[in-house]
Amino acid sequence: MVPKKKIDSILTGYDKDDITVATLCSHSSLQIFHGARKAGFKTLGLTVSHNTKYYDAFPLAKPDEIIKFRDLDEIDERVGELHDRNAVVIPHGSFVEYMGPKKFEELEVPAYCNRAVLQWESDRDMERQWITSAGVAMPRIYTDAREIKEPVLVKYHGAKGGRGFFIAKDYPDFKMYIDNTQPYTIQEYVLGTRYYMHFFYSPFKEDGYQVSRGGSLELLSIDRRDESNIDELYKMGSYDDLKKHGLYPSFVVTGNIPVVIRESLLPKAFDMAERIVNRSYELFGGMWGPFCLETIVTDKLDFKLFEISTRIVAGTNPFISGSPYADLIYPGMSTGGRIAKEFRDGLAAGKFIDLMT
Ligand code: ATP
């Protein structure tokens, strides 16, 4: 991981009145550039093979400049060009995924995140340790498949977007479909409704919902992911019948739907987010900025948290002009806009450097 000292020395050389907000041209970049432009920052798109003509269709979200790289490794070789522009990068799901968490950790450009979080997020066991030791409930794990007594979801490690996951009702079902050549985890299948809650934690904001370690927690929006084919599979008949025909569920995200949760669930949602933030500081120096809690609510109105995304998620994209929650804090503001506001506030308070690793 690039030492924080190295990042601090790069930032010390930056002209703080001329910061450029940079990110990879994909995922939530329209929202990030739109928010940064509104806050008066220069914007820089980083791209490899991606066709960037679509930005012409969205002039308010088009970056001021685009740099095309041979491949993502070349960013490393050309970091000087980013330093020359006083650039800070905003990680999003595709940026970290395409580059790989290890390479991202080594990128010698100030990044708006704590890079130490990447290891805790990308290792399922470490992520579970973080969540459970924070006192937040997760779906149960089975270490012995013979003990399966309820529907479970079998997750192959590294199965992107849930491809190849399968649901087993009991042990014989599991034995029939398991591919023992790949590592996997067996998780209780939580029956309920999914909510992907987009929080933002500011370590230095002094009003709003204060967390016990200091700083302020905001809920900016919530989405539910449209997942293909699981969301439509029920139309084709019984799941067991479909398996006989070689049809299995997949959980590939194809879209995002805005949702709100019943108001009485909000205290539980904030409690969970606060615990996750507090524990992140105890374990690895903290998680700040945007993050998403991926949850399922059961019919007992209990949350089960199955994953944390430790950065801006694509589920925030429906909320470019605000949300039922953001509008009660900053009317009309997106998560991309909130990031830019944090930069402005950080610069004004002399704390910008603390936001970067
Ligand atoms: P991604 O990296 O795209 O977020 P992933 O491969 O890490 O996906 P998960 O996010 O763990 O996979 O799960 C993918 C989907 O499977 C979830 O969005 C949800 O619909 C479903 N899911 C995950 N865990 C459970 C569970 N324990 N019970 C019921 N459904 C689940």
Coordinates of C-alpha atoms in Angstrom, one line a residue, residues 2-332:
V2 CA 1.3 3.5 -0.8
P3 CA 2.3 5.0 2.6
K4 CA 0.1 7.8 3.8
K5 CA 3.3 10.0 4.1
K6 CA 3.9 9.6 0.3
I7 CA 0.3 10.7 -0.4
D8 CA 0.6 13.6 2.0
S9 CA 3.8 14.8 0.3
I10 CA 2.1 14.7 -3.1
L11 CA -0.8 16.7 -1.7
T12 CA 1.5 19.2 -0.1
G13 CA 2.7 20.0 -3.6
Y14 CA -0.8 20.5 -5.0
D15 CA -2.4 23.9 -5.7
K16 CA -5.4 23.6 -3.4
D17 CA -7.2 26.3 -5.4
D18 CA -7.0 24.2 -8.5
I19 CA -8.0 20.6 -7.5
T20 CA -9.1 18.2 -10.2
V21 CA -11.6 15.5 -9.5
A22 CA -10.7 12.3 -11.5
T23 CA -12.3 9.0 -11.9
L24 CA -12.5 6.1 -14.3
C25 CA -15.1 6.7 -17.1
S26 CA -17.7 4.2 -16.1
H27 CA -20.1 3.1 -13.3
S28 CA -21.1 6.4 -11.5
S29 CA -18.7 8.7 -13.3
L30 CA -21.6 10.9 -14.8
Q31 CA -22.8 11.6 -11.3
I32 CA -19.3 12.2 -9.9
F33 CA -18.4 14.6 -12.6
H34 CA -21.7 16.4 -12.4
G35 CA -21.4 16.9 -8.7
A36 CA -17.7 18.0 -9.0
R37 CA -18.5 20.5 -11.8
K38 CA -21.4 22.0 -9.8
A39 CA -19.0 22.6 -6.9
G40 CA -16.6 24.3 -9.2
F41 CA -13.9 21.6 -9.5
K42 CA -12.1 20.7 -12.7
T43 CA -12.9 17.1 -13.8
L44 CA -10.7 14.5 -15.5
G45 CA -11.9 11.2 -17.0
L46 CA -9.6 8.3 -17.1
T47 CA -10.3 5.7 -19.7
V48 CA -8.8 2.6 -21.4
S49 CA -10.9 1.2 -24.2
H50 CA -14.2 2.6 -23.2
N51 CA -16.1 4.6 -25.7
T52 CA -16.5 8.1 -24.1
K53 CA -18.6 9.7 -26.8
Y54 CA -21.7 9.2 -24.6
Y55 CA -20.5 12.1 -22.4
D56 CA -21.4 14.4 -25.3
A57 CA -25.0 13.4 -24.7
F58 CA -24.8 14.7 -21.1
P59 CA -23.0 18.1 -21.2
L60 CA -23.5 18.8 -17.5
A61 CA -21.7 15.6 -16.6
K62 CA -19.0 15.6 -19.2
P63 CA -15.4 15.8 -17.8
D64 CA -13.3 18.8 -18.8
E65 CA -10.7 16.5 -20.1
I66 CA -10.2 12.7 -20.8
I67 CA -6.9 10.9 -20.7
K68 CA -6.8 7.6 -22.6
F69 CA -4.4 4.9 -21.3
R70 CA -3.2 1.8 -23.1
D71 CA -4.4 -0.2 -20.1
L72 CA -4.9 0.4 -16.4
D73 CA -1.3 -0.5 -15.6
E74 CA -0.3 2.5 -17.7
I75 CA -2.0 4.9 -15.2
D76 CA 0.8 3.8 -12.8
E77 CA 3.5 4.8 -15.3
R78 CA 1.9 8.2 -16.0
V79 CA 0.9 9.3 -12.5
G80 CA 2.9 12.5 -13.2
E81 CA 0.2 13.7 -15.5
L82 CA -2.3 13.4 -12.7
H83 CA 0.0 15.2 -10.3
D84 CA 0.4 18.0 -12.8
R85 CA -3.3 18.5 -12.7
N86 CA -3.6 18.4 -8.9
A87 CA -5.8 15.3 -9.4
V88 CA -7.4 13.2 -6.7
V89 CA -9.2 10.0 -7.7
I90 CA -12.6 8.8 -6.6
P91 CA -12.8 5.1 -6.4
H92 CA -16.0 3.5 -7.6
G93 CA -17.0 -0.2 -8.0
S94 CA -15.7 -0.6 -11.5
F95 CA -12.4 1.4 -10.9
V96 CA -11.4 -0.9 -8.1
E97 CA -12.7 -4.1 -9.8
Y98 CA -11.0 -3.5 -13.1
M99 CA -7.7 -2.3 -11.6
G100 CA -7.8 -5.0 -8.8
P101 CA -7.7 -4.0 -5.1
K102 CA -4.0 -4.8 -4.9
K103 CA -3.0 -2.4 -7.8
F104 CA -5.4 0.2 -6.5
E105 CA -3.6 0.1 -3.1
E106 CA -0.3 0.9 -4.9
L107 CA -1.6 3.8 -7.1
E108 CA 0.5 6.8 -6.3
V109 CA -2.3 9.3 -6.6
P110 CA -4.3 10.7 -3.7
A111 CA -7.5 8.7 -3.4
Y112 CA -10.7 9.6 -1.5
C113 CA -10.9 6.6 0.7
N114 CA -8.9 4.7 3.3
R115 CA -7.0 2.2 1.2
A116 CA -6.8 -0.2 4.2
V117 CA -10.5 -0.9 3.7
L118 CA -9.9 -2.7 0.5
Q119 CA -8.4 -5.7 2.1
W120 CA -11.3 -5.9 4.7
E121 CA -13.9 -5.6 2.0
S122 CA -12.4 -8.0 -0.6
D123 CA -11.8 -10.9 1.8
R124 CA -15.2 -12.4 2.8
D125 CA -13.9 -13.8 6.1
M126 CA -12.4 -10.4 7.1
E127 CA -15.5 -8.6 6.1
R128 CA -17.6 -11.0 8.2
Q129 CA -15.3 -10.4 11.2
W130 CA -15.7 -6.6 10.8
I131 CA -19.5 -6.8 10.6
T132 CA -20.1 -9.4 13.3
S133 CA -17.7 -7.9 15.8
A134 CA -19.6 -4.6 15.3
G135 CA -22.6 -6.4 16.6
V136 CA -24.5 -6.4 13.3
A137 CA -26.4 -9.6 12.2
M138 CA -25.3 -11.4 9.1
P139 CA -26.8 -14.5 7.3
R140 CA -25.6 -17.6 9.1
I141 CA -22.7 -19.6 7.7
Y142 CA -22.6 -23.4 7.5
T143 CA -19.2 -24.9 7.7
D144 CA -20.5 -28.5 7.4
A145 CA -22.9 -29.0 4.5
R146 CA -24.5 -32.0 6.3
E147 CA -26.0 -29.6 8.8
I148 CA -28.0 -27.7 6.2
K149 CA -31.6 -27.7 7.5
E150 CA -33.0 -24.6 5.8
P151 CA -32.6 -23.1 2.3
V152 CA -29.0 -21.9 1.7
L153 CA -27.2 -19.8 -0.9
V154 CA -24.0 -21.4 -2.0
K155 CA -21.6 -18.6 -3.1
Y156 CA -18.5 -19.5 -5.1
H157 CA -15.6 -17.3 -4.2
G158 CA -14.9 -14.6 -6.8
A159 CA -18.2 -15.3 -8.6
K160 CA -18.8 -11.9 -9.9
G161 CA -22.3 -10.6 -9.7
G162 CA -23.4 -13.9 -8.1
R163 CA -22.9 -15.9 -11.3
G164 CA -23.0 -19.6 -10.5
F165 CA -24.5 -19.1 -7.0
F166 CA -27.1 -21.7 -6.3
I167 CA -29.9 -22.2 -3.8
A168 CA -30.1 -25.6 -2.0
K169 CA -33.0 -26.6 0.1
D170 CA -31.2 -29.4 2.0
Y171 CA -28.1 -31.5 2.1
P172 CA -29.0 -33.9 -0.8
D173 CA -29.9 -30.9 -2.9
F174 CA -26.5 -29.4 -2.1
K175 CA -24.7 -32.6 -2.9
M176 CA -26.4 -32.9 -6.3
Y177 CA -25.3 -29.4 -7.5
I178 CA -22.0 -28.5 -5.7
D179 CA -18.9 -28.1 -7.8
N180 CA -16.2 -29.2 -5.3
T181 CA -13.4 -27.9 -7.5
Q182 CA -14.1 -24.3 -6.6
P183 CA -13.9 -22.7 -3.1
Y184 CA -17.4 -21.7 -1.8
T185 CA -19.3 -20.5 1.2
I186 CA -22.7 -21.8 2.3
Q187 CA -24.9 -19.1 3.7
E188 CA -28.4 -19.1 5.1
Y189 CA -30.8 -17.9 2.4
V190 CA -32.5 -15.0 4.0
L191 CA -36.0 -14.7 2.8
G192 CA -37.1 -11.0 2.8
T193 CA -36.8 -7.8 1.0
R194 CA -33.5 -6.3 -0.2
Y195 CA -32.5 -2.8 0.6
Y196 CA -29.2 -1.3 -0.5
M197 CA -28.7 1.8 1.7
H198 CA -26.4 4.5 0.6
F199 CA -24.8 6.2 3.6
F200 CA -22.2 8.9 3.8
Y201 CA -19.9 9.4 6.8
S202 CA -18.2 12.7 7.3
P203 CA -15.5 12.5 10.1
F204 CA -15.5 16.3 10.6
K205 CA -19.1 17.4 10.2
E206 CA -20.4 18.6 13.6
D207 CA -24.1 18.6 13.1
G208 CA -26.8 16.1 12.0
Y209 CA -26.7 12.5 13.2
Q210 CA -23.6 12.4 15.3
V211 CA -21.9 9.0 15.8
S212 CA -20.2 8.2 19.1
R213 CA -16.7 8.5 17.8
G214 CA -17.5 12.0 16.4
G215 CA -18.5 13.0 12.9
S216 CA -21.8 12.8 11.2
L217 CA -23.7 10.0 9.4
E218 CA -26.1 10.7 6.6
L219 CA -28.5 8.4 4.7
L220 CA -28.6 9.8 1.1
S221 CA -30.7 7.3 -0.7
I222 CA -31.8 3.6 -1.0
D223 CA -32.2 1.4 -4.0
R224 CA -33.1 -2.2 -4.8
R225 CA -31.1 -3.9 -7.5
D226 CA -32.8 -5.5 -10.4
E227 CA -31.1 -8.9 -10.7
S228 CA -31.2 -11.1 -13.7
N229 CA -32.5 -13.8 -13.9
I230 CA -33.5 -14.4 -10.2
D231 CA -36.0 -11.5 -10.2
E232 CA -38.0 -13.0 -13.0
L233 CA -37.4 -16.7 -12.6
Y234 CA -40.6 -17.3 -10.6
K235 CA -42.6 -16.8 -13.8
M236 CA -41.2 -20.0 -15.3
G237 CA -42.5 -22.4 -12.7
S238 CA -41.1 -24.3 -9.8
Y239 CA -37.4 -23.8 -9.0
D240 CA -36.8 -27.6 -8.7
D241 CA -38.3 -28.2 -12.1
L242 CA -36.2 -25.6 -13.7
K243 CA -33.0 -27.1 -12.2
K244 CA -33.9 -30.4 -14.0
H245 CA -33.7 -28.4 -17.2
G246 CA -30.4 -26.9 -16.4
L247 CA -31.8 -23.5 -15.5
Y248 CA -30.3 -21.9 -12.4
P249 CA -30.7 -18.5 -10.8
S250 CA -28.1 -15.8 -11.4
F251 CA -27.9 -12.5 -9.6
V252 CA -26.4 -10.3 -12.3
V253 CA -27.2 -6.6 -11.6
T254 CA -29.0 -5.1 -14.6
G255 CA -30.6 -2.0 -13.1
N256 CA -31.5 -0.1 -9.9
I257 CA -34.9 0.9 -8.6
P258 CA -35.3 3.8 -6.1
V259 CA -37.0 2.7 -2.8
V260 CA -37.8 4.1 0.6
I261 CA -38.1 1.9 3.7
R262 CA -40.8 2.2 6.3
E263 CA -39.9 5.0 8.7
S264 CA -39.8 2.7 11.8
L265 CA -36.8 0.8 10.3
L266 CA -34.7 4.0 10.1
P267 CA -33.4 3.8 13.7
K268 CA -32.2 0.2 13.1
A269 CA -30.6 1.3 9.8
F270 CA -28.7 4.1 11.5
D271 CA -27.6 2.0 14.4
M272 CA -26.2 -0.6 12.1
A273 CA -24.3 2.0 10.0
E274 CA -22.9 3.7 13.1
R275 CA -21.6 0.4 14.5
I276 CA -20.0 -0.4 11.1
V277 CA -18.3 3.0 11.0
N278 CA -17.1 2.9 14.7
R279 CA -15.7 -0.6 14.3
S280 CA -13.9 0.3 11.1
Y281 CA -11.9 2.9 13.1
E282 CA -11.0 0.3 15.7
L283 CA -9.9 -2.3 13.2
F284 CA -8.1 -0.4 10.4
G285 CA -8.3 3.3 10.8
G286 CA -11.7 4.0 9.5
M287 CA -14.1 4.1 6.5
W288 CA -15.3 7.5 5.4
G289 CA -17.2 9.0 2.6
P290 CA -19.9 7.1 0.8
F291 CA -20.6 3.4 1.5
C292 CA -23.5 1.0 1.0
L293 CA -25.0 -1.5 3.4
E294 CA -26.5 -4.4 1.4
T295 CA -29.3 -5.8 3.5
I296 CA -32.3 -8.0 3.6
V297 CA -35.3 -7.3 6.0
T298 CA -37.2 -10.3 7.2
D299 CA -40.9 -10.4 8.0
K300 CA -39.9 -10.0 11.6
L301 CA -38.5 -6.6 10.6
D302 CA -34.9 -7.6 11.3
F303 CA -32.0 -6.5 9.1
K304 CA -29.4 -9.0 7.9
L305 CA -26.4 -7.4 6.4
F306 CA -24.8 -9.6 3.7
E307 CA -22.2 -7.2 2.3
I308 CA -20.7 -3.7 2.6
S309 CA -19.6 -1.7 -0.4
T310 CA -17.1 0.7 0.9
R311 CA -17.4 3.4 -1.8
I312 CA -20.0 5.0 -4.1
V313 CA -22.3 2.3 -5.6
A314 CA -24.1 2.4 -8.9
G315 CA -27.3 2.2 -7.0
T316 CA -26.9 6.0 -6.3
N317 CA -27.3 6.8 -10.0
P318 CA -31.1 7.2 -9.9
F319 CA -30.6 10.1 -7.5
I320 CA -28.7 12.6 -9.5
S321 CA -31.1 15.3 -8.6
G322 CA -31.7 14.3 -5.0
S323 CA -33.8 11.6 -3.2
P324 CA -36.5 11.4 -0.6
Y325 CA -33.7 11.3 2.0
A326 CA -31.0 13.6 0.6
D327 CA -33.7 16.3 0.0
L328 CA -34.2 16.5 3.8
I329 CA -30.5 17.3 4.2
Y330 CA -29.2 18.9 1.0
P331 CA -32.2 19.4 -1.4
G332 CA -31.3 18.1 -4.9

